[in-house]
Coordinates of C-alpha atoms and ligand atoms in Angstrom, one line a residue:
M8 CA 8.7 86.8 32.2
S9 CA 5.6 88.2 33.8
V10 CA 3.5 86.1 36.2
Q11 CA 0.5 86.2 33.8
N12 CA 2.5 84.4 31.1
V13 CA 3.3 81.5 33.3
E14 CA -0.3 80.3 33.0
K15 CA 0.4 78.8 29.6
Y16 CA 3.4 76.7 30.8
R17 CA 1.2 74.0 32.1
I18 CA 0.5 70.5 30.9
R19 CA -2.9 68.8 30.9
L20 CA -3.5 65.8 33.2
N21 CA -5.7 62.8 32.4
D22 CA -8.4 64.0 34.8
G23 CA -8.9 67.3 33.2
N24 CA -6.7 69.3 35.6
S25 CA -3.3 70.7 34.6
I26 CA 0.1 70.9 36.2
P27 CA 2.7 73.7 35.8
L28 CA 5.8 72.4 34.0
L29 CA 8.1 73.9 36.6
G30 CA 7.8 73.5 40.3
L31 CA 10.1 74.3 43.3
G32 CA 11.4 71.1 45.0
T33 CA 11.6 71.5 48.8
Y34 CA 13.5 68.4 50.0
S35 CA 16.6 69.4 52.0
M36 CA 18.2 67.3 54.7
P37 CA 16.7 68.6 57.9
Q38 CA 19.9 68.2 59.8
K39 CA 21.8 70.4 57.3
T40 CA 19.1 73.0 56.7
A41 CA 18.5 76.2 58.6
K42 CA 15.0 76.6 60.1
G43 CA 13.0 79.0 57.9
A44 CA 15.1 78.4 54.8
C45 CA 12.3 76.5 53.1
K46 CA 9.7 79.2 54.0
E47 CA 11.9 82.0 52.6
S48 CA 12.6 80.1 49.4
V49 CA 8.9 79.4 48.8
K50 CA 8.1 83.0 49.3
I51 CA 10.9 84.1 46.9
A52 CA 9.6 81.5 44.3
L53 CA 6.0 82.6 44.6
D54 CA 7.1 86.3 44.2
L55 CA 9.0 85.3 41.0
G56 CA 5.9 83.6 39.6
Y57 CA 6.5 79.9 40.4
Q58 CA 3.0 78.3 40.7
H59 CA 4.0 74.8 41.6
I60 CA 5.6 73.7 44.9
D61 CA 6.5 70.0 45.5
G62 CA 6.7 68.9 49.1
A63 CA 6.0 66.1 51.6
F64 CA 5.1 65.6 55.2
V65 CA 8.2 63.5 55.6
Y66 CA 10.4 66.4 54.5
F67 CA 9.7 68.0 58.0
N68 CA 9.2 71.5 56.5
E69 CA 5.7 71.2 55.1
H70 CA 4.5 73.7 57.7
E71 CA 7.0 76.2 56.3
V72 CA 5.6 75.8 52.8
G73 CA 2.1 76.4 54.2
E74 CA 3.2 79.5 56.1
A75 CA 4.8 80.9 52.9
I76 CA 1.7 80.3 50.9
K77 CA -0.5 81.8 53.6
E78 CA 1.6 85.0 53.8
K79 CA 1.6 85.5 50.1
I80 CA -2.1 85.1 49.9
A81 CA -2.6 87.5 52.8
E82 CA -0.4 90.0 51.0
G83 CA -2.7 89.8 48.0
K84 CA 0.2 88.6 45.8
I85 CA -1.5 85.3 44.8
K86 CA -4.7 83.4 45.1
R87 CA -5.0 79.9 46.3
E88 CA -6.2 78.7 42.9
D89 CA -3.0 80.1 41.3
I90 CA -0.9 77.6 43.2
F91 CA -0.3 73.9 42.6
Y92 CA 0.9 72.0 45.6
C93 CA 1.9 68.4 45.5
G94 CA 2.0 66.4 48.8
K95 CA 3.0 62.8 49.4
L96 CA 1.7 59.8 51.3
W97 CA 4.6 58.3 53.3
N98 CA 5.4 54.6 53.5
T99 CA 4.0 54.1 57.1
C100 CA 0.6 55.3 56.0
H101 CA -0.3 52.8 53.2
P102 CA -3.2 51.0 55.0
P103 CA -6.3 52.4 53.3
E104 CA -7.9 53.5 56.6
L105 CA -4.8 55.7 57.3
V106 CA -4.8 57.5 53.9
R107 CA -7.5 60.2 54.5
P108 CA -6.4 61.0 58.1
T109 CA -2.8 61.3 56.8
L110 CA -3.8 63.7 54.1
E111 CA -5.9 65.6 56.6
K112 CA -2.8 66.0 58.8
T113 CA -0.9 67.4 55.8
L114 CA -3.7 69.8 55.1
K115 CA -3.7 71.0 58.7
T116 CA 0.1 71.4 58.6
L117 CA -0.2 73.4 55.4
Q118 CA -3.3 75.3 56.6
L119 CA -5.0 74.5 53.3
D120 CA -8.3 72.9 52.4
Y121 CA -7.0 70.8 49.5
V122 CA -3.8 69.8 47.8
D123 CA -3.7 69.9 44.0
L124 CA -1.9 66.6 43.7
Y125 CA -1.5 63.8 46.3
I126 CA 0.8 60.9 45.4
I127 CA 2.0 57.6 46.9
E128 CA 5.6 58.6 47.6
L129 CA 7.0 55.1 47.2
P130 CA 5.5 51.7 46.5
M131 CA 7.2 50.3 49.6
A132 CA 5.2 50.1 52.8
F133 CA 6.8 50.3 56.3
K134 CA 5.2 49.2 59.5
P135 CA 2.3 51.7 60.2
G136 CA 2.6 54.0 63.2
D137 CA 3.9 57.3 64.3
V138 CA 7.6 56.4 63.6
F139 CA 8.6 57.3 60.1
Y140 CA 11.4 54.8 59.9
P141 CA 10.3 51.9 62.3
K142 CA 13.2 49.6 63.2
D143 CA 13.5 46.3 65.0
E144 CA 15.9 45.6 67.9
N145 CA 18.7 45.0 65.4
G146 CA 18.2 48.3 63.8
K147 CA 16.6 46.8 60.7
L148 CA 13.7 48.7 59.1
I149 CA 10.4 46.9 59.5
Y150 CA 8.7 46.5 56.2
Y151 CA 5.0 45.9 55.8
K152 CA 3.0 44.0 53.3
T153 CA 1.4 46.6 51.0
D154 CA -1.7 46.3 48.9
L155 CA -1.1 49.2 46.5
C156 CA -4.5 48.7 44.9
A157 CA -6.3 49.2 48.2
T158 CA -4.1 52.2 49.0
W159 CA -5.0 53.6 45.6
E160 CA -8.7 53.2 46.3
A161 CA -8.3 55.3 49.4
L162 CA -6.6 58.0 47.3
E163 CA -9.6 57.9 44.9
A164 CA -11.9 58.5 47.9
C165 CA -9.7 61.5 48.9
K166 CA -10.2 62.9 45.4
D167 CA -14.0 62.3 45.6
A168 CA -14.0 64.1 48.9
G169 CA -12.3 67.1 47.4
L170 CA -9.2 66.9 49.6
A171 CA -6.9 66.2 46.5
K172 CA -7.8 67.6 43.1
S173 CA -5.6 65.0 41.4
I174 CA -4.0 61.8 42.5
G175 CA -0.8 60.1 41.3
V176 CA 2.2 57.9 42.3
S177 CA 5.9 58.2 42.6
N178 CA 8.8 55.8 42.1
F179 CA 6.5 53.2 40.5
N180 CA 7.9 50.9 37.9
R181 CA 6.0 49.6 34.9
R182 CA 4.7 46.5 36.7
Q183 CA 3.5 48.6 39.7
L184 CA 1.8 51.1 37.4
E185 CA 0.1 48.3 35.5
M186 CA -1.1 46.8 38.8
I187 CA -3.1 50.1 39.3
L188 CA -4.1 50.5 35.7
N189 CA -5.5 46.9 35.5
K190 CA -7.2 47.1 38.9
P191 CA -10.8 45.9 38.5
G192 CA -13.2 48.8 39.1
L193 CA -10.5 51.5 38.7
K194 CA -12.1 54.9 39.1
Y195 CA -9.2 57.2 38.4
K196 CA -5.9 56.5 36.6
P197 CA -2.8 58.0 38.2
V198 CA -2.3 61.4 36.6
S199 CA 1.5 61.3 37.2
N200 CA 4.4 59.2 38.2
Q201 CA 7.2 61.2 39.9
V202 CA 10.6 59.6 39.2
E203 CA 14.2 60.6 38.8
C204 CA 14.6 62.2 35.4
H205 CA 17.4 64.3 33.9
P206 CA 19.9 64.1 30.9
Y207 CA 22.0 61.3 32.6
F208 CA 18.8 59.3 33.4
T209 CA 16.3 60.1 30.7
Q210 CA 13.9 57.2 31.4
P211 CA 13.1 56.5 27.7
K212 CA 11.0 53.4 28.3
L213 CA 9.1 54.5 31.3
L214 CA 8.4 57.8 29.6
E215 CA 7.0 56.0 26.5
F216 CA 4.9 53.7 28.6
C217 CA 3.5 56.6 30.6
R218 CA 2.8 58.6 27.4
Q219 CA 0.8 55.6 26.1
H220 CA -1.3 55.7 29.3
D221 CA -1.6 59.5 29.5
I222 CA 0.4 59.7 32.7
V223 CA 2.7 62.7 33.1
I224 CA 6.2 62.1 34.3
V225 CA 7.3 64.5 37.0
G226 CA 11.1 64.5 37.1
Y227 CA 12.8 64.7 40.5
S228 CA 16.5 65.5 40.9
P229 CA 16.4 67.2 37.4
L230 CA 19.7 68.9 38.2
G231 CA 21.4 65.7 39.4
T232 CA 20.8 66.1 43.1
C233 CA 23.0 67.8 45.8
R234 CA 25.5 64.9 45.6
D235 CA 25.4 64.2 49.3
E236 CA 27.1 60.9 49.6
T237 CA 25.0 59.8 52.5
W238 CA 22.1 59.1 50.1
V239 CA 23.3 59.9 46.6
N240 CA 25.1 57.4 44.3
V241 CA 27.9 59.7 43.0
S242 CA 29.4 57.1 40.6
S243 CA 27.9 59.2 37.7
P244 CA 29.8 62.5 37.3
P245 CA 28.1 65.8 38.3
L246 CA 25.4 66.5 35.7
L247 CA 25.9 70.3 35.7
E248 CA 29.6 69.9 34.7
D249 CA 28.6 68.1 31.5
P250 CA 30.5 69.6 28.5
L251 CA 27.5 69.4 26.1
L252 CA 25.0 71.0 28.5
N253 CA 27.5 73.8 29.1
S254 CA 28.3 74.3 25.4
I255 CA 24.6 74.4 24.4
G256 CA 24.1 76.8 27.3
R257 CA 26.8 79.2 26.0
K258 CA 24.9 79.3 22.7
Y259 CA 21.7 80.6 24.4
Q260 CA 23.5 82.4 27.2
K261 CA 22.0 79.9 29.6
T262 CA 23.6 77.7 32.3
A263 CA 23.9 73.9 32.1
A264 CA 21.1 73.8 34.8
Q265 CA 18.8 75.8 32.6
V266 CA 19.5 73.6 29.6
A267 CA 18.9 70.4 31.7
L268 CA 15.6 71.8 32.8
R269 CA 14.6 73.0 29.4
F270 CA 15.4 69.6 27.9
N271 CA 12.8 68.0 30.1
I272 CA 10.0 70.5 29.9
Q273 CA 10.4 70.6 26.1
R274 CA 9.6 66.9 26.0
G275 CA 6.7 67.2 28.4
V276 CA 8.4 66.2 31.6
V277 CA 7.6 68.3 34.6
V278 CA 10.7 69.4 36.6
I279 CA 10.9 70.3 40.3
P280 CA 14.4 71.6 40.9
K281 CA 15.2 72.2 44.5
S282 CA 16.9 75.4 45.5
F283 CA 17.0 77.4 48.7
N284 CA 19.3 80.0 47.1
P285 CA 17.5 83.1 45.7
D286 CA 19.8 83.5 42.7
R287 CA 19.4 79.9 41.7
I288 CA 15.6 79.9 42.3
K289 CA 15.5 82.7 39.8
E290 CA 17.8 81.1 37.4
N291 CA 15.8 77.9 37.3
F292 CA 12.7 79.9 36.5
Q293 CA 14.2 81.4 33.4
I294 CA 13.7 78.4 31.0
F295 CA 10.7 79.6 29.0
D296 CA 12.5 82.1 26.7
F297 CA 14.6 79.8 24.6
T298 CA 14.0 76.6 22.6
L299 CA 16.4 73.7 22.0
T300 CA 16.6 72.5 18.4
D301 CA 15.6 68.9 17.6
S302 CA 19.2 68.0 17.0
E303 CA 20.2 69.4 20.4
M304 CA 17.3 67.5 22.1
K305 CA 18.6 64.3 20.4
D306 CA 22.2 65.0 21.4
I307 CA 21.1 65.6 25.1
E308 CA 19.1 62.3 25.0
R309 CA 22.3 60.5 24.0
L310 CA 23.9 61.6 27.3
N311 CA 21.7 59.0 29.1
K312 CA 23.8 56.7 31.3
N313 CA 21.0 54.7 32.8
I314 CA 22.5 55.1 36.2
R315 CA 20.4 56.5 39.0
Y316 CA 21.7 59.1 41.5
V317 CA 18.9 58.1 43.9
E318 CA 19.0 54.3 44.2
L319 CA 17.5 53.8 47.7
L320 CA 19.6 50.6 47.9
M321 CA 19.1 50.4 51.7
W322 CA 15.6 49.2 50.9
S323 CA 16.5 47.0 47.9
D324 CA 15.3 43.8 49.8
H325 CA 11.8 45.2 50.1
P326 CA 9.3 43.1 48.1
E327 CA 8.1 46.2 46.3
Y328 CA 11.5 47.8 45.8
P329 CA 10.9 49.3 42.4
F330 CA 14.3 49.6 40.8
L331 CA 15.2 46.0 40.0
D332 CA 13.0 45.8 37.0
E333 CA 14.4 47.3 33.7
Y334 CA 11.9 50.1 34.1
Ligands
LIG423 P1 20.9 75.1 46.4 O1 19.6 74.8 47.2 O2 21.9 75.7 47.3 O3 20.6 76.0 45.2 P2 18.0 68.6 42.3 O4 16.8 69.5 42.2 O5 18.5 67.9 41.1 O6 17.9 67.6 43.5 O7 19.3 69.5 42.7 C1 19.3 70.3 43.9 C2 20.7 70.7 44.1 O8 21.2 71.6 43.1 C3 20.8 71.5 45.4 O9 22.0 71.1 46.0 C4 20.8 72.9 44.9 O10 21.5 73.7 45.9 C5 21.5 72.8 43.6 N1 21.0 73.8 42.6 C6 19.7 74.2 42.4 N2 19.6 75.0 41.4 C7 20.9 75.1 40.8 C8 21.5 75.8 39.7 N3 20.7 76.6 38.9 N4 22.8 75.7 39.5 C9 23.6 74.9 40.3 N5 23.1 74.2 41.4 C10 21.8 74.3 41.6

């Protein structure tokens, strides 16, 4: 597929902007990732025609994303306006007065003037400060009382200042979304909610709720994660070994990964598969040249197990832990 064609693979956001349906995820455990791997991968992705990169300050490689974008712009391969970058506000930066300076730090790290989307990464606040995971003398993470509506107002101000074209949330449950949607004086609705979403965790209820409110779901871990047991619940089997995804793939000469990604984009869910492998970055991009039938879509929906790979159980005693509610 040529780069020009990709333009049409976008979905409209409720503020009039649009988001490319496919993005490159960039989270990779820093301890297990070679320096420069993220930068190389973003460069490869941009050369292939990816227009959307998903990152975060707390991934500790946001500077590499910025360097890759800068180099590709300098080479004349792309223009800034062709790229959609999503950045995230970390848990230690929820107090409203910290929001803009934190986004400005991200922009400095990226060497960009604006991000296309800035989202609250998690509804759970940690004690503010320079330490990302602040702990007490017993090694227990120090939580912080969060006022998500006040944080949201600070994001609205960042949009008004032009530092973020669109603003959204991540890992919010229905109650937390409603808290924002029902906020007196709400200026901008969240354009998106980034949550785990794939054929084994299809999010039917949250998806329906978000559709009703014109909020796009961005699906993280769309391939079922890297299955690193230090942070992934591996009680569900590996998604990409699923017999149905593989048999549908054979019909279209596609892989299970491509079928899993196609399933989501075909129902309007944005996907951000992470890969730092050139062949797989390319493979994940080749999902726009086939269409699943309605009955295949329904069959894949029935694979739902309602079990998360990413449970974040270590924070389940946080007052705003989002995953105890049904959705
Ligand atoms: P790698 O970076 O070596 O390609 P998710 O986006 O669901 O979190 O999945 C990311 C994991 O899936 C990473 O371990 C990534 O490894 C791997 N991966 C990415 N693309 C593919 C693919 N097309 N087929 C198989 N594994 C993939």
